[in-house]
Structure formats: C-alpha cells, structure tokens
Amino acid sequence: MTTVSPDTGVGPLLRGWRERRRISQLELALRADSSARHISFVETGRARPSEDMILRLAEHLDIPVRERNALLVVAGYAPRYAQTPLDAPALASLREGLDRLLAGYEPYPALVVDGTYDVVAANRGIALLMEGVSEELLTPPLNAMRITLHPAGLAPRIRNLPEWRADLLAQMERQIALVRSPELRALYEEVAAYPVADRGAGDPSGERTPSFALPLVIEHGDRVLSFVASIATFNTPMDVTVAELAIETFLPADRETAAYLRERLP
C-alpha cells in the first residue's frame, strides 16, 4: 500500500460520512468488497484510495453527487459528475418533462426547486396560493422557503404555522447535514429568524387534519384549504444539477379543498 499524507483530507471526510451513516468499517468493507483493514488505512491517510474505491464507498454511503465530486478533488482526481445549467440545451428534454408533469398535476399545486429551494418551475395551483404574497418575494429568483415563512409571504395565512415551520426547518437541517452549502446555511439562518405570530392555542384545522401526515392548513380568501405534501427526487442522477432538483406536490387533504381547486382552475 502507498502511504500518503493525511493532509489530502479524503480519509477523514470518508470517515465522517461513514460515522454519519452509523456504519462500521467492517460493514462498509463487506458492502464495498474490500477489507476493514483497508478502510481503516484509507480513513487514517495511510493509503490513498483509487478513484474507483472512492466512488464505490460513496455509493454505499449514499453520499450526494456534489459531495462525491468534492471527495474526488480532495483526493487529487477530476470531478466525475457534471453540473449542467438547467437552461442548457442538454437538459431541454428534462425541462419539458417537468413542465408536462406540473401541468398534469393541475389543479393541485406542484413546483420544482433546486438545492437551495429556488423555484425553477411551478404550475397554476402554486400561482393560486401565491395570491396576496408581497411583490418583493415574487421577484426572481423565487425562493420557496422565503415565500412560505416570511411575514409578508404565506406565513400569516398558514393556520398551523408553528408545526409547519418546525417541519420545514427540520427538513433544511437534514439537508445541511448532507451537503456543505454556505448558501443553504445562510438561507436557514435567515428564515429561522423570521418572527412567528401567535395565533392562539388549539388546532384550528379541526376534523380536517389528516392523521397520517402533517397537513399544510392555509387560508385562501374566505376558504381554509388543507394539503398533504410529498417530495420526489430523481433516481441515480449523474449530474449535480439534476441530483439537487426536488418535485414537491400538494395533495388535497379533504374533499372541500379538492373541489375548490377544481372550481378555481378548471
């Protein structure tokens, strides 16, 4: 084995990911068709891992592709995964597919966000919910977290804001733990500092709150709408941009909400 300086940093980074995933050196070695001794040598800098070994370990540790590129660079290799701008011709078919998906989900709200929650596409259902949001927040690039939690955004109309806010912040915290993104950290600190108005005690959604998931309960005009959100990502992405896209859809949590949306967006 070739001994290298621990200054390369790839060993400690891999160890950090392994510990974060709560996997032992032996378990990782078995998954990656290696040995616990070699994994130990890599983590302590006594052995320089090959490019293939880094990618294999990253795959079994479920490391995001952006961070896989970072591991390769730290180890002295070229990045493996491209980061193609979303408006590039190479991603034209992807954009068209996303537009069709969002349109097909109407009249229910759906949108696509990137790794820092900037909105890259949205349908008419989302536009309907945006009515009344400050023009300042609707100046591109629109950011889903700012629009949702800002006092001039949707926040004053969200009946269960403390619960919904806590869920969104926890989601961001989990993402920050996976990617070293100063932009995401800055966004988290910004939206976490927004004031939260006290709407009083009790659950204003009453019997319309589904027991299977936390709903988004939001006022729209003289109506109260209730949604259950889901998030989808791409399977086995080979591009950083695509890997960080997320499709968020809002399913009506009751018949009244579904009927209202069908009426407003025929």
mmCIF file of N, CA and C in Angstrom, residues 132-226:
data_model
loop_
_atom_site.group_PDB
_atom_site.id
_atom_site.type_symbol
_atom_site.label_atom_id
_atom_site.label_comp_id
_atom_site.label_asym_id
_atom_site.label_seq_id
_atom_site.Cartn_x
_atom_site.Cartn_y
_atom_site.Cartn_z
ATOM 1 N N GLY A 132 -51.643 37.399 -3.027
ATOM 2 C CA GLY A 132 -51.500 38.145 -1.782
ATOM 3 C C GLY A 132 -50.092 38.189 -1.230
ATOM 4 N N VAL A 133 -49.173 37.414 -1.810
ATOM 5 C CA VAL A 133 -47.774 37.450 -1.367
ATOM 6 C C VAL A 133 -47.127 38.741 -1.840
ATOM 7 N N SER A 134 -46.268 39.323 -1.015
ATOM 8 C CA SER A 134 -45.577 40.565 -1.355
ATOM 9 C C SER A 134 -44.829 40.443 -2.679
ATOM 10 N N GLU A 135 -44.925 41.501 -3.498
ATOM 11 C CA GLU A 135 -44.226 41.513 -4.781
ATOM 12 C C GLU A 135 -42.724 41.346 -4.599
ATOM 13 N N GLU A 136 -42.198 41.829 -3.491
ATOM 14 C CA GLU A 136 -40.760 41.698 -3.226
ATOM 15 C C GLU A 136 -40.336 40.232 -3.190
ATOM 16 N N LEU A 137 -41.190 39.381 -2.619
ATOM 17 C CA LEU A 137 -40.865 37.962 -2.531
ATOM 18 C C LEU A 137 -41.086 37.238 -3.857
ATOM 19 N N LEU A 138 -41.816 37.859 -4.763
ATOM 20 C CA LEU A 138 -42.112 37.244 -6.047
ATOM 21 C C LEU A 138 -41.163 37.708 -7.144
ATOM 22 N N THR A 139 -40.132 38.466 -6.759
ATOM 23 C CA THR A 139 -39.103 38.875 -7.710
ATOM 24 C C THR A 139 -38.105 37.737 -7.886
ATOM 25 N N PRO A 140 -37.869 37.308 -9.132
ATOM 26 C CA PRO A 140 -36.939 36.175 -9.352
ATOM 27 C C PRO A 140 -35.550 36.460 -8.797
ATOM 28 N N PRO A 141 -34.853 35.422 -8.289
ATOM 29 C CA PRO A 141 -35.348 34.052 -8.165
ATOM 30 C C PRO A 141 -36.271 33.878 -6.963
ATOM 31 N N LEU A 142 -37.425 33.281 -7.210
ATOM 32 C CA LEU A 142 -38.348 32.992 -6.121
ATOM 33 C C LEU A 142 -37.762 31.884 -5.252
ATOM 34 N N ASN A 143 -37.903 32.040 -3.948
ATOM 35 C CA ASN A 143 -37.402 31.017 -3.038
ATOM 36 C C ASN A 143 -38.562 30.461 -2.211
ATOM 37 N N ALA A 144 -38.764 29.164 -2.286
ATOM 38 C CA ALA A 144 -39.923 28.544 -1.653
ATOM 39 C C ALA A 144 -39.929 28.733 -0.141
ATOM 40 N N MET A 145 -38.767 28.656 0.489
ATOM 41 C CA MET A 145 -38.713 28.806 1.941
ATOM 42 C C MET A 145 -39.031 30.236 2.358
ATOM 43 N N ARG A 146 -38.488 31.207 1.640
ATOM 44 C CA ARG A 146 -38.788 32.607 1.970
ATOM 45 C C ARG A 146 -40.275 32.895 1.785
ATOM 46 N N ILE A 147 -40.839 32.474 0.643
ATOM 47 C CA ILE A 147 -42.250 32.728 0.371
ATOM 48 C C ILE A 147 -43.134 32.087 1.435
ATOM 49 N N THR A 148 -42.765 30.906 1.891
ATOM 50 C CA THR A 148 -43.600 30.199 2.861
ATOM 51 C C THR A 148 -43.516 30.802 4.253
ATOM 52 N N LEU A 149 -42.323 31.161 4.704
ATOM 53 C CA LEU A 149 -42.120 31.522 6.111
ATOM 54 C C LEU A 149 -42.011 33.020 6.378
ATOM 55 N N HIS A 150 -41.863 33.823 5.354
ATOM 56 C CA HIS A 150 -41.724 35.274 5.554
ATOM 57 C C HIS A 150 -43.053 35.879 6.016
ATOM 58 N N PRO A 151 -43.000 36.864 6.928
ATOM 59 C CA PRO A 151 -44.242 37.506 7.388
ATOM 60 C C PRO A 151 -45.030 38.182 6.266
ATOM 61 N N ALA A 152 -44.350 38.531 5.163
ATOM 62 C CA ALA A 152 -45.047 39.118 4.019
ATOM 63 C C ALA A 152 -45.391 38.066 2.970
ATOM 64 N N GLY A 153 -45.145 36.811 3.299
ATOM 65 C CA GLY A 153 -45.437 35.725 2.377
ATOM 66 C C GLY A 153 -46.676 34.959 2.798
ATOM 67 N N LEU A 154 -46.571 33.638 2.797
ATOM 68 C CA LEU A 154 -47.708 32.802 3.145
ATOM 69 C C LEU A 154 -47.914 32.653 4.650
ATOM 70 N N ALA A 155 -46.873 32.928 5.422
ATOM 71 C CA ALA A 155 -46.904 32.632 6.860
ATOM 72 C C ALA A 155 -48.149 33.143 7.583
ATOM 73 N N PRO A 156 -48.579 34.398 7.371
ATOM 74 C CA PRO A 156 -49.762 34.863 8.120
ATOM 75 C C PRO A 156 -51.031 34.089 7.807
ATOM 76 N N ARG A 157 -51.058 33.383 6.670
ATOM 77 C CA ARG A 157 -52.265 32.644 6.278
ATOM 78 C C ARG A 157 -52.198 31.161 6.645
ATOM 79 N N ILE A 158 -51.052 30.703 7.144
ATOM 80 C CA ILE A 158 -50.919 29.292 7.497
ATOM 81 C C ILE A 158 -51.467 29.083 8.904
ATOM 82 N N ARG A 159 -52.538 28.332 9.002
ATOM 83 C CA ARG A 159 -53.222 28.155 10.291
ATOM 84 C C ARG A 159 -52.351 27.396 11.295
ATOM 85 N N ASN A 160 -51.578 26.447 10.824
ATOM 86 C CA ASN A 160 -50.726 25.656 11.725
ATOM 87 C C ASN A 160 -49.255 25.987 11.481
ATOM 88 N N LEU A 161 -48.956 27.291 11.441
ATOM 89 C CA LEU A 161 -47.607 27.754 11.117
ATOM 90 C C LEU A 161 -46.533 27.183 12.040
ATOM 91 N N PRO A 162 -46.689 27.167 13.373
ATOM 92 C CA PRO A 162 -45.600 26.634 14.213
ATOM 93 C C PRO A 162 -45.198 25.207 13.840
ATOM 94 N N GLU A 163 -46.199 24.348 13.590
ATOM 95 C CA GLU A 163 -45.897 22.964 13.242
ATOM 96 C C GLU A 163 -45.286 22.858 11.847
ATOM 97 N N TRP A 164 -45.865 23.584 10.890
ATOM 98 C CA TRP A 164 -45.366 23.530 9.513
ATOM 99 C C TRP A 164 -43.959 24.123 9.431
ATOM 100 N N ARG A 165 -43.737 25.213 10.137
ATOM 101 C CA ARG A 165 -42.421 25.853 10.166
ATOM 102 C C ARG A 165 -41.382 24.910 10.761
ATOM 103 N N ALA A 166 -41.721 24.269 11.858
ATOM 104 C CA ALA A 166 -40.788 23.341 12.506
ATOM 105 C C ALA A 166 -40.426 22.201 11.562
ATOM 106 N N ASP A 167 -41.406 21.720 10.798
ATOM 107 C CA ASP A 167 -41.142 20.625 9.860
ATOM 108 C C ASP A 167 -40.217 21.082 8.743
ATOM 109 N N LEU A 168 -40.430 22.286 8.207
ATOM 110 C CA LEU A 168 -39.575 22.806 7.137
ATOM 111 C C LEU A 168 -38.148 23.050 7.629
ATOM 112 N N LEU A 169 -38.015 23.595 8.818
ATOM 113 C CA LEU A 169 -36.674 23.848 9.357
ATOM 114 C C LEU A 169 -35.941 22.533 9.615
ATOM 115 N N ALA A 170 -36.652 21.533 10.099
ATOM 116 C CA ALA A 170 -36.023 20.220 10.314
ATOM 117 C C ALA A 170 -35.579 19.619 8.983
ATOM 118 N N GLN A 171 -36.371 19.814 7.957
ATOM 119 C CA GLN A 171 -36.008 19.343 6.614
ATOM 120 C C GLN A 171 -34.718 20.003 6.141
ATOM 121 N N MET A 172 -34.606 21.315 6.371
ATOM 122 C CA MET A 172 -33.398 22.036 5.977
ATOM 123 C C MET A 172 -32.191 21.569 6.781
ATOM 124 N N GLU A 173 -32.409 21.320 8.058
ATOM 125 C CA GLU A 173 -31.307 20.848 8.908
ATOM 126 C C GLU A 173 -30.766 19.511 8.414
ATOM 127 N N ARG A 174 -31.663 18.624 8.017
ATOM 128 C CA ARG A 174 -31.219 17.325 7.486
ATOM 129 C C ARG A 174 -30.425 17.516 6.198
ATOM 130 N N GLN A 175 -30.851 18.453 5.369
ATOM 131 C CA GLN A 175 -30.144 18.701 4.118
ATOM 132 C C GLN A 175 -28.774 19.322 4.374
ATOM 133 N N ILE A 176 -28.694 20.235 5.311
ATOM 134 C CA ILE A 176 -27.419 20.872 5.650
ATOM 135 C C ILE A 176 -26.426 19.842 6.170
ATOM 136 N N ALA A 177 -26.930 18.833 6.867
ATOM 137 C CA ALA A 177 -26.053 17.782 7.386
ATOM 138 C C ALA A 177 -25.456 16.942 6.269
ATOM 139 N N LEU A 178 -26.075 16.969 5.098
ATOM 140 C CA LEU A 178 -25.608 16.153 3.976
ATOM 141 C C LEU A 178 -24.720 16.913 3.010
ATOM 142 N N VAL A 179 -24.917 18.218 2.885
ATOM 143 C CA VAL A 179 -24.149 18.995 1.909
ATOM 144 C C VAL A 179 -23.515 20.198 2.588
ATOM 145 N N ARG A 180 -22.297 20.488 2.194
ATOM 146 C CA ARG A 180 -21.601 21.657 2.730
ATOM 147 C C ARG A 180 -21.931 22.846 1.835
ATOM 148 N N SER A 181 -23.040 23.507 2.125
ATOM 149 C CA SER A 181 -23.520 24.601 1.292
ATOM 150 C C SER A 181 -23.667 25.866 2.119
ATOM 151 N N PRO A 182 -22.745 26.822 1.952
ATOM 152 C CA PRO A 182 -22.883 28.095 2.679
ATOM 153 C C PRO A 182 -24.183 28.807 2.326
ATOM 154 N N GLU A 183 -24.638 28.671 1.070
ATOM 155 C CA GLU A 183 -25.873 29.322 0.651
ATOM 156 C C GLU A 183 -27.071 28.745 1.396
ATOM 157 N N LEU A 184 -27.091 27.428 1.545
ATOM 158 C CA LEU A 184 -28.185 26.787 2.251
ATOM 159 C C LEU A 184 -28.152 27.131 3.736
ATOM 160 N N ARG A 185 -26.974 27.169 4.310
ATOM 161 C CA ARG A 185 -26.842 27.545 5.717
ATOM 162 C C ARG A 185 -27.324 28.975 5.940
ATOM 163 N N ALA A 186 -26.946 29.896 5.031
ATOM 164 C CA ALA A 186 -27.373 31.289 5.159
ATOM 165 C C ALA A 186 -28.887 31.406 5.031
ATOM 166 N N LEU A 187 -29.475 30.637 4.116
ATOM 167 C CA LEU A 187 -30.928 30.664 3.953
ATOM 168 C C LEU A 187 -31.612 30.147 5.222
ATOM 169 N N TYR A 188 -31.083 29.067 5.777
ATOM 170 C CA TYR A 188 -31.661 28.519 7.004
ATOM 171 C C TYR A 188 -31.632 29.555 8.126
ATOM 172 N N GLU A 189 -30.499 30.206 8.319
ATOM 173 C CA GLU A 189 -30.384 31.195 9.391
ATOM 174 C C GLU A 189 -31.336 32.366 9.163
ATOM 175 N N GLU A 190 -31.534 32.718 7.888
ATOM 176 C CA GLU A 190 -32.449 33.816 7.573
ATOM 177 C C GLU A 190 -33.889 33.461 7.910
ATOM 178 N N VAL A 191 -34.367 32.331 7.389
ATOM 179 C CA VAL A 191 -35.789 32.008 7.574
ATOM 180 C C VAL A 191 -36.082 31.574 9.013
ATOM 181 N N ALA A 192 -35.088 31.000 9.696
ATOM 182 C CA ALA A 192 -35.298 30.603 11.093
ATOM 183 C C ALA A 192 -35.460 31.825 11.991
ATOM 184 N N ALA A 193 -34.965 32.981 11.536
ATOM 185 C CA ALA A 193 -35.045 34.196 12.334
ATOM 186 C C ALA A 193 -36.331 34.987 12.087
ATOM 187 N N TYR A 194 -37.138 34.578 11.120
ATOM 188 C CA TYR A 194 -38.396 35.280 10.874
ATOM 189 C C TYR A 194 -39.302 35.161 12.103
ATOM 190 N N PRO A 195 -39.992 36.236 12.452
ATOM 191 C CA PRO A 195 -40.904 36.157 13.604
ATOM 192 C C PRO A 195 -42.098 35.265 13.296
ATOM 193 N N VAL A 196 -42.623 34.642 14.338
ATOM 194 C CA VAL A 196 -43.779 33.765 14.207
ATOM 195 C C VAL A 196 -44.913 34.354 15.022
ATOM 196 N N ALA A 197 -45.988 34.724 14.329
ATOM 197 C CA ALA A 197 -47.130 35.315 15.022
ATOM 198 C C ALA A 197 -47.847 34.253 15.840
ATOM 199 N N ASP A 198 -48.341 34.662 16.995
ATOM 200 C CA ASP A 198 -49.079 33.748 17.868
ATOM 201 C C ASP A 198 -50.555 33.761 17.463
ATOM 202 N N ARG A 199 -51.038 32.626 16.972
ATOM 203 C CA ARG A 199 -52.425 32.540 16.536
ATOM 204 C C ARG A 199 -53.312 31.939 17.619
ATOM 205 N N GLY A 200 -52.756 31.773 18.807
ATOM 206 C CA GLY A 200 -53.556 31.208 19.889
ATOM 207 C C GLY A 200 -53.406 29.712 19.976
ATOM 208 N N ALA A 201 -53.944 29.142 21.033
ATOM 209 C CA ALA A 201 -53.799 27.714 21.278
ATOM 210 C C ALA A 201 -54.841 26.925 20.492
ATOM 211 N N GLY A 202 -54.557 25.647 20.366
ATOM 212 C CA GLY A 202 -55.523 24.755 19.729
ATOM 213 C C GLY A 202 -55.207 24.524 18.272
ATOM 214 N N ASP A 203 -55.829 23.517 17.725
ATOM 215 C CA ASP A 203 -55.645 23.150 16.324
ATOM 216 C C ASP A 203 -56.795 23.724 15.518
ATOM 217 N N PRO A 204 -56.579 24.799 14.727
ATOM 218 C CA PRO A 204 -57.667 25.438 14.005
ATOM 219 C C PRO A 204 -58.187 24.601 12.857
ATOM 220 N N SER A 205 -57.477 23.572 12.476
ATOM 221 C CA SER A 205 -57.908 22.770 11.340
ATOM 222 C C SER A 205 -58.986 21.768 11.712
ATOM 223 N N GLY A 206 -59.170 21.524 13.000
ATOM 224 C CA GLY A 206 -60.235 20.659 13.475
ATOM 225 C C GLY A 206 -60.203 19.283 12.862
ATOM 226 N N GLU A 207 -61.396 18.808 12.478
ATOM 227 C CA GLU A 207 -61.514 17.454 11.974
ATOM 228 C C GLU A 207 -60.883 17.281 10.601
ATOM 229 N N ARG A 208 -60.483 18.381 9.942
ATOM 230 C CA ARG A 208 -59.931 18.274 8.604
ATOM 231 C C ARG A 208 -58.451 17.902 8.626
ATOM 232 N N THR A 209 -57.872 17.803 9.793
ATOM 233 C CA THR A 209 -56.471 17.416 9.890
ATOM 234 C C THR A 209 -56.323 15.910 9.695
ATOM 235 N N PRO A 210 -55.630 15.465 8.648
ATOM 236 C CA PRO A 210 -55.460 14.021 8.453
ATOM 237 C C PRO A 210 -54.530 13.453 9.511
ATOM 238 N N SER A 211 -54.795 12.222 9.915
ATOM 239 C CA SER A 211 -53.992 11.608 10.964
ATOM 240 C C SER A 211 -52.733 10.958 10.420
ATOM 241 N N PHE A 212 -52.614 10.815 9.089
ATOM 242 C CA PHE A 212 -51.495 10.084 8.519
ATOM 243 C C PHE A 212 -50.302 10.958 8.173
ATOM 244 N N ALA A 213 -50.469 12.288 8.167
ATOM 245 C CA ALA A 213 -49.364 13.179 7.828
ATOM 246 C C ALA A 213 -49.691 14.582 8.305
ATOM 247 N N LEU A 214 -48.645 15.383 8.543
ATOM 248 C CA LEU A 214 -48.850 16.772 8.931
ATOM 249 C C LEU A 214 -49.353 17.558 7.723
ATOM 250 N N PRO A 215 -50.520 18.202 7.834
ATOM 251 C CA PRO A 215 -51.027 18.946 6.683
ATOM 252 C C PRO A 215 -50.534 20.389 6.676
ATOM 253 N N LEU A 216 -50.599 21.000 5.515
ATOM 254 C CA LEU A 216 -50.466 22.442 5.398
ATOM 255 C C LEU A 216 -51.879 22.993 5.383
ATOM 256 N N VAL A 217 -52.258 23.730 6.415
ATOM 257 C CA VAL A 217 -53.596 24.290 6.519
ATOM 258 C C VAL A 217 -53.465 25.794 6.293
ATOM 259 N N ILE A 218 -54.041 26.264 5.180
ATOM 260 C CA ILE A 218 -53.782 27.637 4.764
ATOM 261 C C ILE A 218 -55.073 28.323 4.321
ATOM 262 N N GLU A 219 -55.188 29.588 4.653
ATOM 263 C CA GLU A 219 -56.339 30.382 4.257
ATOM 264 C C GLU A 219 -56.148 30.885 2.833
ATOM 265 N N HIS A 220 -57.233 30.884 2.076
ATOM 266 C CA HIS A 220 -57.224 31.488 0.740
ATOM 267 C C HIS A 220 -58.553 32.186 0.561
ATOM 268 N N GLY A 221 -58.524 33.524 0.668
ATOM 269 C CA GLY A 221 -59.762 34.271 0.677
ATOM 270 C C GLY A 221 -60.574 33.901 1.896
ATOM 271 N N ASP A 222 -61.819 33.504 1.667
ATOM 272 C CA ASP A 222 -62.674 33.105 2.790
ATOM 273 C C ASP A 222 -62.691 31.608 2.992
ATOM 274 N N ARG A 223 -61.762 30.894 2.348
ATOM 275 C CA ARG A 223 -61.686 29.437 2.463
ATOM 276 C C ARG A 223 -60.462 29.026 3.283
ATOM 277 N N VAL A 224 -60.566 27.845 3.853
ATOM 278 C CA VAL A 224 -59.415 27.222 4.505
ATOM 279 C C VAL A 224 -59.111 25.952 3.739
ATOM 280 N N LEU A 225 -57.907 25.878 3.170
ATOM 281 C CA LEU A 225 -57.510 24.744 2.367
ATOM 282 C C LEU A 225 -56.532 23.877 3.152
ATOM 283 N N SER A 226 -56.558 22.598 2.879
ATOM 284 C CA SER A 226 -55.692 21.662 3.591
ATOM 285 C C SER A 226 -55.001 20.749 2.588
#
